[in-house]
Coordinates of C-alpha atoms in Angstrom, one line a residue:
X1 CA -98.6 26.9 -53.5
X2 CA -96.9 25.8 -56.8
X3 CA -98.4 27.1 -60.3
X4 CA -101.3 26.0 -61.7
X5 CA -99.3 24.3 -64.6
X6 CA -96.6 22.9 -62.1
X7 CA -99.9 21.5 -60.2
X8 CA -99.3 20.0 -56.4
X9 CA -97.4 16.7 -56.1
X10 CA -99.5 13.5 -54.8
X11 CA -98.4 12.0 -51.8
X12 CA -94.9 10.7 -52.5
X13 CA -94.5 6.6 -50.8
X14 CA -90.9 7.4 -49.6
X15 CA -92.2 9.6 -47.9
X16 CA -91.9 8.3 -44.4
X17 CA -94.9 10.0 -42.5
X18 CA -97.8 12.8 -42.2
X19 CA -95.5 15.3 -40.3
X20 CA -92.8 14.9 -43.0
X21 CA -95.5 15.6 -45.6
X22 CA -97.2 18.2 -43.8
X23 CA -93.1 19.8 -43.2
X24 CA -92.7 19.4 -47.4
X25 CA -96.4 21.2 -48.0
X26 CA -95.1 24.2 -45.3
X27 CA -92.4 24.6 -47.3
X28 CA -93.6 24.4 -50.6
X29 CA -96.1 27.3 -49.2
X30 CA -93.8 29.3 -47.5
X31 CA -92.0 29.6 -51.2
X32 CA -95.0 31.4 -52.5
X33 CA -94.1 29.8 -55.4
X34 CA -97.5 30.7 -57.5
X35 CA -97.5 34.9 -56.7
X36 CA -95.3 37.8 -57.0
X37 CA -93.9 37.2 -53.3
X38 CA -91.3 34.3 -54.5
X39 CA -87.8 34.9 -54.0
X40 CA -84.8 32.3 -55.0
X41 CA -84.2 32.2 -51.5
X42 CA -88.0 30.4 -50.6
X43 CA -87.3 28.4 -54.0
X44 CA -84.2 27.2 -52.4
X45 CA -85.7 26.2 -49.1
X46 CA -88.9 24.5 -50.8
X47 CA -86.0 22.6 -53.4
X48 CA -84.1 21.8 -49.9
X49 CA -87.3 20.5 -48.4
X50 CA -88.0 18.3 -51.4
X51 CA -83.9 16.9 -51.4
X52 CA -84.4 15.8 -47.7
X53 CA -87.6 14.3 -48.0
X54 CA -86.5 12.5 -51.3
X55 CA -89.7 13.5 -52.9
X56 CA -88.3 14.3 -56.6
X57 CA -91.9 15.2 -57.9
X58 CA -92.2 17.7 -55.6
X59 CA -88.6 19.1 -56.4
X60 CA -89.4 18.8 -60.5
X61 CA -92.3 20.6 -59.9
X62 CA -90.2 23.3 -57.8
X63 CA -87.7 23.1 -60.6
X64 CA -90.4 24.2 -63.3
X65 CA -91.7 26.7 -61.1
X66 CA -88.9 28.9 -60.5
X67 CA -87.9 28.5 -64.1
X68 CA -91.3 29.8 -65.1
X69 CA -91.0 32.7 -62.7
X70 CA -87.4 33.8 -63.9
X71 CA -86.1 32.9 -60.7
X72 CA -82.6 30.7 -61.8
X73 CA -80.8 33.5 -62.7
X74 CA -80.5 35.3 -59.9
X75 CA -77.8 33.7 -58.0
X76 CA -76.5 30.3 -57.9
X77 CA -78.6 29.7 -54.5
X78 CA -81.3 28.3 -56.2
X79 CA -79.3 25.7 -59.0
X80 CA -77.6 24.8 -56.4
X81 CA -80.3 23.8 -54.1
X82 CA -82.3 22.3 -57.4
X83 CA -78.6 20.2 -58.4
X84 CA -78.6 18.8 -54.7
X85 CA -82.0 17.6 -55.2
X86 CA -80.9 15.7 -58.7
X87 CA -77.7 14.1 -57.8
X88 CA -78.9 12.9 -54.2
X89 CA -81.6 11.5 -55.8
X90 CA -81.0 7.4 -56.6
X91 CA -81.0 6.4 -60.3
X92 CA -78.6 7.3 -63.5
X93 CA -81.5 9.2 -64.5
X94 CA -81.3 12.0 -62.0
X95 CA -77.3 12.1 -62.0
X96 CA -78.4 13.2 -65.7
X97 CA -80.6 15.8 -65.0
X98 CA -78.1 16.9 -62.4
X99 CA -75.4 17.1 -65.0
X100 CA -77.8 18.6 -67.9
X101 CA -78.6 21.7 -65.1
X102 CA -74.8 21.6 -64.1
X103 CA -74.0 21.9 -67.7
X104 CA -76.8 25.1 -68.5
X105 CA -76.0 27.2 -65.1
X106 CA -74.7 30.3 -66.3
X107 CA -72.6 31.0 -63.2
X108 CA -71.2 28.3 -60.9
X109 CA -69.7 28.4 -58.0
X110 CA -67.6 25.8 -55.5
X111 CA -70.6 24.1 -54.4
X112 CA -72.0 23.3 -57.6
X113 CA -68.8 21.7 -58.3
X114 CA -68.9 19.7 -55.1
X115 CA -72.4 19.0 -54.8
X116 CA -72.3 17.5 -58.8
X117 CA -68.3 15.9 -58.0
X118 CA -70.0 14.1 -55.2
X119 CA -72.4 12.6 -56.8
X120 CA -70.1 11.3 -59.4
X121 CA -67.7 9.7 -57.4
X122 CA -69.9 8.4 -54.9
X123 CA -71.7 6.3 -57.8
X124 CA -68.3 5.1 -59.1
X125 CA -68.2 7.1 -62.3
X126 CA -64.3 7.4 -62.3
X127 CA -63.3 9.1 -65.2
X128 CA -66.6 11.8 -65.6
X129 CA -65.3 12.9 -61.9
X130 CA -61.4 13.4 -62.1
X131 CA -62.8 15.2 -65.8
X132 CA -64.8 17.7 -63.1
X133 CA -62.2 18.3 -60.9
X134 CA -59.4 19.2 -63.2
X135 CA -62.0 21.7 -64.5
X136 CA -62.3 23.7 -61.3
X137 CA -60.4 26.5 -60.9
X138 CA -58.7 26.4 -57.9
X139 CA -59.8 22.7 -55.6
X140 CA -60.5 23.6 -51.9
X141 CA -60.6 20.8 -49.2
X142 CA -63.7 20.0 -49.6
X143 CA -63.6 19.3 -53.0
X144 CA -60.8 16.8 -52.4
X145 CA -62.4 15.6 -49.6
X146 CA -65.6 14.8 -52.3
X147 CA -63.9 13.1 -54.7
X148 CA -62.1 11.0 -51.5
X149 CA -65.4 10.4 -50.0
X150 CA -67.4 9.3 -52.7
X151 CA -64.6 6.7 -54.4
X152 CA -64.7 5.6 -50.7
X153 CA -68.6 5.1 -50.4
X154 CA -68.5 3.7 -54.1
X155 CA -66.3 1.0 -53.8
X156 CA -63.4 2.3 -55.3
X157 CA -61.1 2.4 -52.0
X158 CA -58.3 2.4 -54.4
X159 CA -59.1 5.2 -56.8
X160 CA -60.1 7.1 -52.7
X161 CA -56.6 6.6 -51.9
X162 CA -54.7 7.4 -55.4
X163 CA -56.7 11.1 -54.9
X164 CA -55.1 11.3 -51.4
X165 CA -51.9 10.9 -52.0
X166 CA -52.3 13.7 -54.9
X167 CA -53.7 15.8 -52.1
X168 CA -51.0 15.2 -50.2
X169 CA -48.8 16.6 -53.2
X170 CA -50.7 19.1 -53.7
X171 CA -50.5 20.5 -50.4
X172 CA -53.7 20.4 -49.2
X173 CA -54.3 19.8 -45.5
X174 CA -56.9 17.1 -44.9
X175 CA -59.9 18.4 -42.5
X176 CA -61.9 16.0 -40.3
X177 CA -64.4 14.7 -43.2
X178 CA -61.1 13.9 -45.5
X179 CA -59.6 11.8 -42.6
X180 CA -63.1 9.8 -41.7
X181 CA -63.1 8.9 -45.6
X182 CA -59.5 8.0 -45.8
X183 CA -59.5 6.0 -42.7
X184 CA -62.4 4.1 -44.6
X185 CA -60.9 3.6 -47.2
X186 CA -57.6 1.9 -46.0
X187 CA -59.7 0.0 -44.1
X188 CA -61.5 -2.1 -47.1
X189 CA -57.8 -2.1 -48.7
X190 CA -55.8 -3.3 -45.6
X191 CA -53.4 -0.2 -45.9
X192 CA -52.6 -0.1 -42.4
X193 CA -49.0 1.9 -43.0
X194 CA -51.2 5.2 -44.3
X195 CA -54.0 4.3 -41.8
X196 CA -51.5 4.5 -39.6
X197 CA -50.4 7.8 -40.5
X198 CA -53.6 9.9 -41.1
X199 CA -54.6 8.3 -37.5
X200 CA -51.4 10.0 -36.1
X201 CA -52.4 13.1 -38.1
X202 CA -55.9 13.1 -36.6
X203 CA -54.6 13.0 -33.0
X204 CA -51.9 15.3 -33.6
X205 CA -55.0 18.3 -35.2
X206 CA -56.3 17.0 -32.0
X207 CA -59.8 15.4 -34.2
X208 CA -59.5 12.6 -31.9
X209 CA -60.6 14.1 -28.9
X210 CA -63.5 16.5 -30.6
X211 CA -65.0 14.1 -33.7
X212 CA -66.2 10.6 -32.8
X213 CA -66.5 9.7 -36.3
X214 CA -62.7 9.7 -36.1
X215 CA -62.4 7.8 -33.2
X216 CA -65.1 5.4 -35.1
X217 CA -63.5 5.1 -38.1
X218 CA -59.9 4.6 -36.9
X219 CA -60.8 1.8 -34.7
X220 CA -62.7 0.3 -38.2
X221 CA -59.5 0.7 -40.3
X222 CA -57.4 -0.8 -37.2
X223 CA -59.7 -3.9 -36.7
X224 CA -59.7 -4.7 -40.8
X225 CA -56.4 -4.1 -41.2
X226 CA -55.4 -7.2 -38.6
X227 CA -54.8 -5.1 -35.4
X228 CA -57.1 -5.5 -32.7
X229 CA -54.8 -4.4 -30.2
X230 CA -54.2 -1.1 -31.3
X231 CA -57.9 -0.4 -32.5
X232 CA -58.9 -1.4 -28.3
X233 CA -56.6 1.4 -27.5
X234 CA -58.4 3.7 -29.9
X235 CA -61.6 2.4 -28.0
X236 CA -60.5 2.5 -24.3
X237 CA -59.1 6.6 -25.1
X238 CA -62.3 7.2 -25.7
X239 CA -63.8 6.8 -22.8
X240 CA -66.8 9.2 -22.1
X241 CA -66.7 9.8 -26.0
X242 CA -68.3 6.3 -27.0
X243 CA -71.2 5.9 -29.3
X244 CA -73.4 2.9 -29.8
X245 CA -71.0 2.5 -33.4
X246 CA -68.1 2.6 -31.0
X247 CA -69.0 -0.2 -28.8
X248 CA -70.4 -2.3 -31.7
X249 CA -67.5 -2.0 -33.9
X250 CA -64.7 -3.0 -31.2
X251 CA -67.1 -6.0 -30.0
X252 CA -67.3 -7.0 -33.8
X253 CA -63.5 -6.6 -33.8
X254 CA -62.5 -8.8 -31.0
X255 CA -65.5 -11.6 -32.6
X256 CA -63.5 -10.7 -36.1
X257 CA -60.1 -11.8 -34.6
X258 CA -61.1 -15.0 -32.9
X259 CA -62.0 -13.1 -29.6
X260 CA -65.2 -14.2 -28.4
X261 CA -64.4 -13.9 -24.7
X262 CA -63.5 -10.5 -24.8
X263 CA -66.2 -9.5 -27.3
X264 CA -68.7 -10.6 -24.1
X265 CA -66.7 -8.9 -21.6
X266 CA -67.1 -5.6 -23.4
X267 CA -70.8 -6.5 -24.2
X268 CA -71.3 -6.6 -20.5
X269 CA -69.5 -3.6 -20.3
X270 CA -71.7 -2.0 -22.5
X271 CA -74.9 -2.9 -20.7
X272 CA -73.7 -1.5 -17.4
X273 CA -73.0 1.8 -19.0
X274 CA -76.3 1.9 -19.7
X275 CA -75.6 2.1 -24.1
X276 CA -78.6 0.1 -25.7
X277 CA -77.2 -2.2 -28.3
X278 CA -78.6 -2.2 -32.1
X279 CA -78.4 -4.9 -34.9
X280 CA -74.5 -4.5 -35.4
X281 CA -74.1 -5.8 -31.7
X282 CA -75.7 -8.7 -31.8
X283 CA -73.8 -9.7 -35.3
X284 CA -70.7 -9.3 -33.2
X285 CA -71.7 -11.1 -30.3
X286 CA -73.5 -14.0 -32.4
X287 CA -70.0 -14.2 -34.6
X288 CA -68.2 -14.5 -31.0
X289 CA -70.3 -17.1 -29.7
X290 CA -70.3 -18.9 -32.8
X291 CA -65.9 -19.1 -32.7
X292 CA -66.0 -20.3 -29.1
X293 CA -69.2 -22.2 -29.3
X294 CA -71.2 -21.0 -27.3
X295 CA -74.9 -22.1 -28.7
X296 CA -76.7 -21.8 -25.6
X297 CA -75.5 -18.1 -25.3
X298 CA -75.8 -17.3 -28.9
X299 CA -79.2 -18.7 -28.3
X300 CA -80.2 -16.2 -25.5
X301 CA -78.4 -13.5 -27.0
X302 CA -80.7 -14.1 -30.5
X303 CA -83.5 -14.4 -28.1
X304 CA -83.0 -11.5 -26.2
X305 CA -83.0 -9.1 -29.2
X306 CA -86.6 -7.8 -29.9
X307 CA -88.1 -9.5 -26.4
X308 CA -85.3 -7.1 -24.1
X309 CA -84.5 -4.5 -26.9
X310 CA -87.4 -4.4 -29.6
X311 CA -84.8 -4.9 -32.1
X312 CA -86.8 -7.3 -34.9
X313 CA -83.9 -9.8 -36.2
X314 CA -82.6 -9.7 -39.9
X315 CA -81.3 -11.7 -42.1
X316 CA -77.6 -11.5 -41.0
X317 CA -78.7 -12.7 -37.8
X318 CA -80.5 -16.1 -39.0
X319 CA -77.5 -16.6 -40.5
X320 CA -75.2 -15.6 -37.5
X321 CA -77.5 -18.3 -35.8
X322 CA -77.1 -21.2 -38.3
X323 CA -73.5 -20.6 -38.5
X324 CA -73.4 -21.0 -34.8
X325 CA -75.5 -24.3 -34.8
X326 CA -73.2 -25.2 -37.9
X327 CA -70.2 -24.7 -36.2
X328 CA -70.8 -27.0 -33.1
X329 CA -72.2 -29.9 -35.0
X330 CA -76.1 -29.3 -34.2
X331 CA -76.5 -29.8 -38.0
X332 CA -80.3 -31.2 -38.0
X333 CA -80.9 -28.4 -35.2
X334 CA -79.4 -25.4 -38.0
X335 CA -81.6 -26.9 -40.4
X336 CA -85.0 -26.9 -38.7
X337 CA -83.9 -23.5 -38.2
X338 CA -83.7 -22.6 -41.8
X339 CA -87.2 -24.1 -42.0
X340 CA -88.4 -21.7 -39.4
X341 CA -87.0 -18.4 -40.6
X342 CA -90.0 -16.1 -41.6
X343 CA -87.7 -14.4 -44.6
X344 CA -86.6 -16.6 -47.0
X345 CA -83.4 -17.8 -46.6
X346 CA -80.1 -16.7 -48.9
X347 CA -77.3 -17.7 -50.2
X348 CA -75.4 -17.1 -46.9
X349 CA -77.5 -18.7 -45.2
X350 CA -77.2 -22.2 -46.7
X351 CA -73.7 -21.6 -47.2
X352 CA -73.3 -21.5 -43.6
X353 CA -74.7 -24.7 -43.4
X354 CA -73.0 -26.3 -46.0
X355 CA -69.7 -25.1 -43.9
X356 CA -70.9 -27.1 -41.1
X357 CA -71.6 -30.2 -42.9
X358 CA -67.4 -29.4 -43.8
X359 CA -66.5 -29.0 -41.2
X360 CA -68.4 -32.3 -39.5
X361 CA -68.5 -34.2 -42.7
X362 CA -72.1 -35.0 -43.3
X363 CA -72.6 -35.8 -46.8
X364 CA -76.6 -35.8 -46.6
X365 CA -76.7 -31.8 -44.8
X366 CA -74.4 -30.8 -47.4
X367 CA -76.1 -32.1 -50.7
X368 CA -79.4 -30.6 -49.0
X369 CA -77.4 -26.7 -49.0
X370 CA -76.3 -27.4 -52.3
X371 CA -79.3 -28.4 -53.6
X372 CA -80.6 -24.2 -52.8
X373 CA -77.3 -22.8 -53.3
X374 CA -77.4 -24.1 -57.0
X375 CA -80.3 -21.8 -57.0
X376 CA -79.9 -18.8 -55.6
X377 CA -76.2 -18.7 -56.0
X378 CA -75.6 -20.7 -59.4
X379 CA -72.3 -18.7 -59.8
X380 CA -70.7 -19.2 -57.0
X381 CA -67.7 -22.1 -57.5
X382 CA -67.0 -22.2 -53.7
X383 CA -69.8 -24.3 -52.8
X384 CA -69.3 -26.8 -55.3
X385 CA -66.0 -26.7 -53.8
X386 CA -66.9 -27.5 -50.2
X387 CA -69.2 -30.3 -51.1
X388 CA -66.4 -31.8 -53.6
X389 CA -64.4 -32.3 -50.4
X390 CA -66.9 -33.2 -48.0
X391 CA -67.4 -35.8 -50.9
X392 CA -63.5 -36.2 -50.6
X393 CA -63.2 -36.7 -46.7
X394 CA -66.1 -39.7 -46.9
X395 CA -63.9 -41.0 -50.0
X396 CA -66.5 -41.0 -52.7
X397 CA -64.5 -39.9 -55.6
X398 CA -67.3 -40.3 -58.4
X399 CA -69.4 -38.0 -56.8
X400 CA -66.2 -35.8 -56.8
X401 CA -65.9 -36.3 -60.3
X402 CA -69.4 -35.4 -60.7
X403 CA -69.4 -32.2 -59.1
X404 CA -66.6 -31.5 -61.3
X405 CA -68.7 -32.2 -64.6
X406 CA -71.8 -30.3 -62.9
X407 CA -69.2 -27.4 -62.6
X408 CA -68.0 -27.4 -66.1
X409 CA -71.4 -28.2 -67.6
X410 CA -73.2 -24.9 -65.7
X411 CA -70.1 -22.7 -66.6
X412 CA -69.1 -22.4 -63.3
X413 CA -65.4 -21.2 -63.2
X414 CA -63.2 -21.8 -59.6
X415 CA -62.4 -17.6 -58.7
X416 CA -59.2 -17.3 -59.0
X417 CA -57.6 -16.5 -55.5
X418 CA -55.1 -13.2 -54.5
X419 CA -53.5 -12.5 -51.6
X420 CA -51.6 -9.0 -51.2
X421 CA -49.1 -7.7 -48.5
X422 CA -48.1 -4.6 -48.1
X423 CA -44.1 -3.9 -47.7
X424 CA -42.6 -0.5 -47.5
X425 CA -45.6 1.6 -48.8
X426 CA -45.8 -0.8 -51.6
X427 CA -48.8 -3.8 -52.2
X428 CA -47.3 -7.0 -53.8
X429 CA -50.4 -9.1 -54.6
X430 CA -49.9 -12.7 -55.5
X431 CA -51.9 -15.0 -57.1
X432 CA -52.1 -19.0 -57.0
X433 CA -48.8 -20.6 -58.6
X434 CA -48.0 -16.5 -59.5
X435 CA -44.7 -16.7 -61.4
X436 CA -44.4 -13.2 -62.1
X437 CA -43.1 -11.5 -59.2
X438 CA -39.7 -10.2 -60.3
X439 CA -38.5 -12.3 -57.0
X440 CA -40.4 -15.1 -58.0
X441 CA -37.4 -17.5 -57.9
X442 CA -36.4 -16.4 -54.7
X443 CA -40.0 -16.3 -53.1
X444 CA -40.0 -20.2 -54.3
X445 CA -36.7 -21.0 -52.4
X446 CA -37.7 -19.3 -49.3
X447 CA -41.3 -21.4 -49.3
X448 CA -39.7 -24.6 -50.2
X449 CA -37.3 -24.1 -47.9
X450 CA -40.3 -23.6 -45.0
X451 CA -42.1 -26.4 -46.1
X452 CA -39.4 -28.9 -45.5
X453 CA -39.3 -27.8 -42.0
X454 CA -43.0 -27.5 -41.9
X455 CA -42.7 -31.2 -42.7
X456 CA -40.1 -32.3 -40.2
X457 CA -42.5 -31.0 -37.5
X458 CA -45.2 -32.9 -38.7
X459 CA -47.4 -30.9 -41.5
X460 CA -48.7 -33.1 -44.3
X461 CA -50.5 -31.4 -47.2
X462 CA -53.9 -31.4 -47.1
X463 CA -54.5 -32.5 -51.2
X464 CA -58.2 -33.1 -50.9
X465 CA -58.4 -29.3 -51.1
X466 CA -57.3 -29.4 -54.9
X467 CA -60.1 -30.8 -57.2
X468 CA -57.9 -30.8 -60.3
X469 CA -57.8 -34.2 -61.6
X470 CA -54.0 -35.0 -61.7
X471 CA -51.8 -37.1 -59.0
X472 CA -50.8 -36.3 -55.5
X473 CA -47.4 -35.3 -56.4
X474 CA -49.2 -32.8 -58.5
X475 CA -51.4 -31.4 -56.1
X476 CA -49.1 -31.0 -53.2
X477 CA -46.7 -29.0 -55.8
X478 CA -50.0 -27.0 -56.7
X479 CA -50.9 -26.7 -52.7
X480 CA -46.9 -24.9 -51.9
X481 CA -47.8 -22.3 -54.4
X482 CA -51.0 -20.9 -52.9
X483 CA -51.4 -17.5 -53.0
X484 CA -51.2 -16.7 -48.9
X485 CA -48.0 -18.8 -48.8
X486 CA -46.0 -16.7 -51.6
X487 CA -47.0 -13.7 -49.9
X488 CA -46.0 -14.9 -46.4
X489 CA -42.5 -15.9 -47.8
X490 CA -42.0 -12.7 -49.4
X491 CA -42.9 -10.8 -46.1
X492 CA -40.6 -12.7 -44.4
X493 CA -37.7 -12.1 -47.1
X494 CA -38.7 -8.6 -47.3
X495 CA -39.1 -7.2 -43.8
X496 CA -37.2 -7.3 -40.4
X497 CA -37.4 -9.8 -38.1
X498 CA -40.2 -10.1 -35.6
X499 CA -42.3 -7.5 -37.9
X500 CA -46.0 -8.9 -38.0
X501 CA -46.6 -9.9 -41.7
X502 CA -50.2 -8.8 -42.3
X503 CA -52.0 -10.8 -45.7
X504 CA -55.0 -9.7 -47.6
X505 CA -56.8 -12.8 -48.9
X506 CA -60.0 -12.5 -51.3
X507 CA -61.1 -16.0 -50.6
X508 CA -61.6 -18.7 -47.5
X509 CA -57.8 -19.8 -46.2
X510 CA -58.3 -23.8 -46.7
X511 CA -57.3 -26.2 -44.8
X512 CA -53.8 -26.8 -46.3
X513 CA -52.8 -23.2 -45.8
X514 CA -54.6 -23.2 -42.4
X515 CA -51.9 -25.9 -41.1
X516 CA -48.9 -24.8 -42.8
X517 CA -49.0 -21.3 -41.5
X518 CA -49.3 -22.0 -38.0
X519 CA -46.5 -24.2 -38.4
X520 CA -43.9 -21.5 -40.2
X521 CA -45.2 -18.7 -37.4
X522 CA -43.7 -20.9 -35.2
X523 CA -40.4 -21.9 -37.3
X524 CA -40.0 -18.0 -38.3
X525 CA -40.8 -16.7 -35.1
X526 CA -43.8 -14.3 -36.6
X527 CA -46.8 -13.3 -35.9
X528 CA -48.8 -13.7 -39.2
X529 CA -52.1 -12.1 -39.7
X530 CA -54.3 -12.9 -42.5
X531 CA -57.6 -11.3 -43.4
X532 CA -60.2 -13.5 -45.2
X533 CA -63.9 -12.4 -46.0
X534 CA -65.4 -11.0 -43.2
X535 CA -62.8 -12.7 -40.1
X536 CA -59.0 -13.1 -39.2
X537 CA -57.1 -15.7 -38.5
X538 CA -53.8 -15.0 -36.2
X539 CA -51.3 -17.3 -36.5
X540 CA -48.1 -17.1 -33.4
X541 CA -45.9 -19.3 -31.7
X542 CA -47.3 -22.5 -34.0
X543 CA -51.2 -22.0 -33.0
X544 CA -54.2 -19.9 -34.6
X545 CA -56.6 -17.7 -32.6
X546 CA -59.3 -19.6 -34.3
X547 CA -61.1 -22.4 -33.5
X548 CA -61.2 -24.2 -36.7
X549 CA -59.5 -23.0 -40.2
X550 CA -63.5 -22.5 -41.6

């Protein structure tokens, strides 16, 4: 099988079963790897088998094999095969063996490129991957489509985007791959104007009616970017086409937006098809029973999971479950829960809780949540915010001084918020009493102006939200220049009326901002979408979609 000097891997533990192991040994036989009989095409196939079985031993000892037998050289088959191996494989260690064989190949071609670009991008390593691609001699698709994909899958939706539009340039035509990672990629960014547009390019190459994955990731970009609507019509076109991805993401979507009934309508929907649901389902449908409260349903639908589907529950569903018990004031009930999880409860977890005693001000629920989140989240200054204002609400203002000095003596620092909107192809991000718009005097006017109607029609500003220690006067000026309302006023300067203003918010809305925009929906006559965390709150004709601003 291998040589005698290679000797034969042990049995690798990611290795996921006997057949897959017995699969990995055929191969690694069928290479012939220790007699004359070895070609770099049987090399290849054994390195192959090793790559897809993630057993890197195996592949090292393939690796030394071939090179002992003078088989590298022959054609770039084989390093190819052996460079797939390295850079799929996890850890900065193997992305360095893949770049020390990229770097010693005597002949490359595209795919060595590719495969090696790939890996780069996909683990975030920027600069080392644009370096690769200006090197290549003449880019294909795919190679753009790499570099697209794996800023995309890295985190780096930005950087994903920045390539496209040089694509674009460039001339390139984007294929069905490009579209799925560009769709993505808009999605985590909130670009719905070039969402928009590669969606329209997708259904006019006709990728909407062949590729799912297109049909899967539009309705994704659609749902983040603050329009349900248009992502259901991606859904319903579908029709015969759906997936179990499909159904889950849209009932996620409508739980997302503040649409628990129709999340359960198409849950039913669903079942009568006959498409079994997986663990993404039942997020979505715990999230929508959790907005409308529905505990008893929420309950069943928790219940139903492994007894009616074998699907064992995970963490996000605890925590779907003790937001849900949170939410409609069974706080005693969410914490015996908590008590009975068989996985050790995180940060989320308690969190959830802690947003419950918010929400129904219960001082002795929400020290208990703190009391773990100071543990496994010590970092995190938005749970010493909450309880600072549940201590605020029950008017104990030394124990809101004390969270303050618990705050400052740990190091914990209050993450400064953003909120971005995107006008004319253009993303104008704003930041908490942000002065440096070059239409910052203007954007002022326009709020002020808003909030003195908002006022008239009864808004009062919410200053228990603002823990610095200075007078109301001070607060409420500190409250009209949060983030989401200078980027609301600027969408409303900036853009026609009745557009929908779309906001991108990296923190929670409070409860301040929460009021005041329903009110200046209704005294602008806009629909105002804003996108916070992981859910969406709506805001038309003076009301929210939401139950409650948390």
């Amino acid at each position: 099988m291998l040589s005698p000097r290679a000797g034969a891997p042990p049995p690798c533990p990611r290795a996921r079963s006997t057949h897959e192991l017995a699969q990995l040994h055929a191969a690694l036989a069928k290479s012939g790897l220790s007699t004359c009989s070895a070609t770099p095409a049987t090399a290849a196939a054994a390195a192959r088998a090793c790559a897809r079985l993630r057993h890197i031993r195996a592949g090292r000892a393939v690796h030394g094999a071939s090179a002992k037998l003078a088989l590298l050289s022959a054609s770039t088959l084989l390093p190819n095969a052996l460079l797939h191996l390295y850079a799929s494989s996890p850890g900065e260690h193997h992305l360095h063996l893949a770049r020390l064989l990229f770097d010693t190949m005597p002949d490359r071609d595209a795919a060595s490129y590719n495969i090696l670009l790939t890996a780069l991008a996909a683990r975030g390593r920027v600069a080392e991957a644009l370096e690769l691609f200006d090197e290549m001699p003449e880019p294909s698709v795919r190679s753009w489509t790499a570099l697209i994909a794996g800023f995309a899958q890295s985190g780096r939706p930005a950087d994903a985007l920045r390539v496209f539009r040089d694509m674009e340039r460039a001339g390139v035509a984007p294929n069905e791959v490009t579209v799925v990672a560009v769709l993505a990629a808009c999605a985590n960014v909130g670009d719905l104007e070039t969402g928009r547009k590669v969606h329209g390019y997708a259904r006019r190459q006709g990728y909407c009616k062949s590729n799912v994955l297109v049909c899967n990731a539009a309705i994704d970009m659609y749902v983040k970017c603050g329009c349900v609507d248009a992502a259901r019509a991606v859904f319903d076109a579908m029709e015969n086409g759906r997936t179990v991805v499909s159904w889950s993401a849209m009932i996620c979507g409508h739980a997302m937006h503040g649409e628990g009934e129709k999340a359960l309508e198409l849950f039913t929907a669903m079942r009568r098809r006959g498409v079994p649901p997986n663990g993404v389902t039942f997020v979505g449908l715990l999230h929508a029973c959790s907005h409308i409260g529905l505990v008893d349903e929420g309950r069943a639908f928790f219940e139903s999971m492994e007894r009616d589907y074998g699907i064992a529950p995970e963490i996000e569903h605890y925590g779907c479950m003790v937001d849900l018990l949170s939410r409609a004031g069974r706080l005693q009930e969410a914490l015996e829960f908590i008590n009975g999880m068989p996985m050790e409860p995180n940060s989320v977890v308690w969190g959830a809780l802690l947003g419950g005693a918010r929400l129904h001000r219960d001082v002795e629920v929400g020290e208990e949540a703190i009391r773990w989140l100071a543990v496994l989240d010590p970092g995190n200054d938005g749970y010493y915010v909450v309880l600072s204002n549940i201590y605020a609400d029950a008017g104990r203002w030394e124990d809101v001084a004390r969270v303050r000095r618990a705050m400052k003596l740990r190091g914990v620092k209050k993450t400064r918020g953003w909120s971005a909107i995107s006008v004319g192809g253009a993303v104008h991000e704003f930041t908490a009493g942000d002065c440096a718009h070059l239409q910052a005097t203007a954007i002022c006017e326009t709020l002020d102006g808003l909030l003195v109607e908002a006022r008239r029609r009864g808004y009062v500003p919410d200053t228990s939200v603002v823990l610095l220690d200075v007078d109301d006067g001070e607060k409420e000026r500190v409250l009209a220049r949060h983030s989401e309302k200078l980027a609301v006023a600027y969408g409303l300067m900036s853009t026609p009326p009745g557009t929908t203003l779309r906001v991108m918010k990296n923190l929670r809305v409070c409860s301040d901002c929460h009021a005041a925009m329903k009110l200046i929906s209704e005294i602008a006559g806009r629909e105002i979408v804003v996108r916070h965390r992981n859910r969406f709150h709506c805001f038309k004709n003076g009301v929210c979609s939401c139950r409650d601003y948390w």
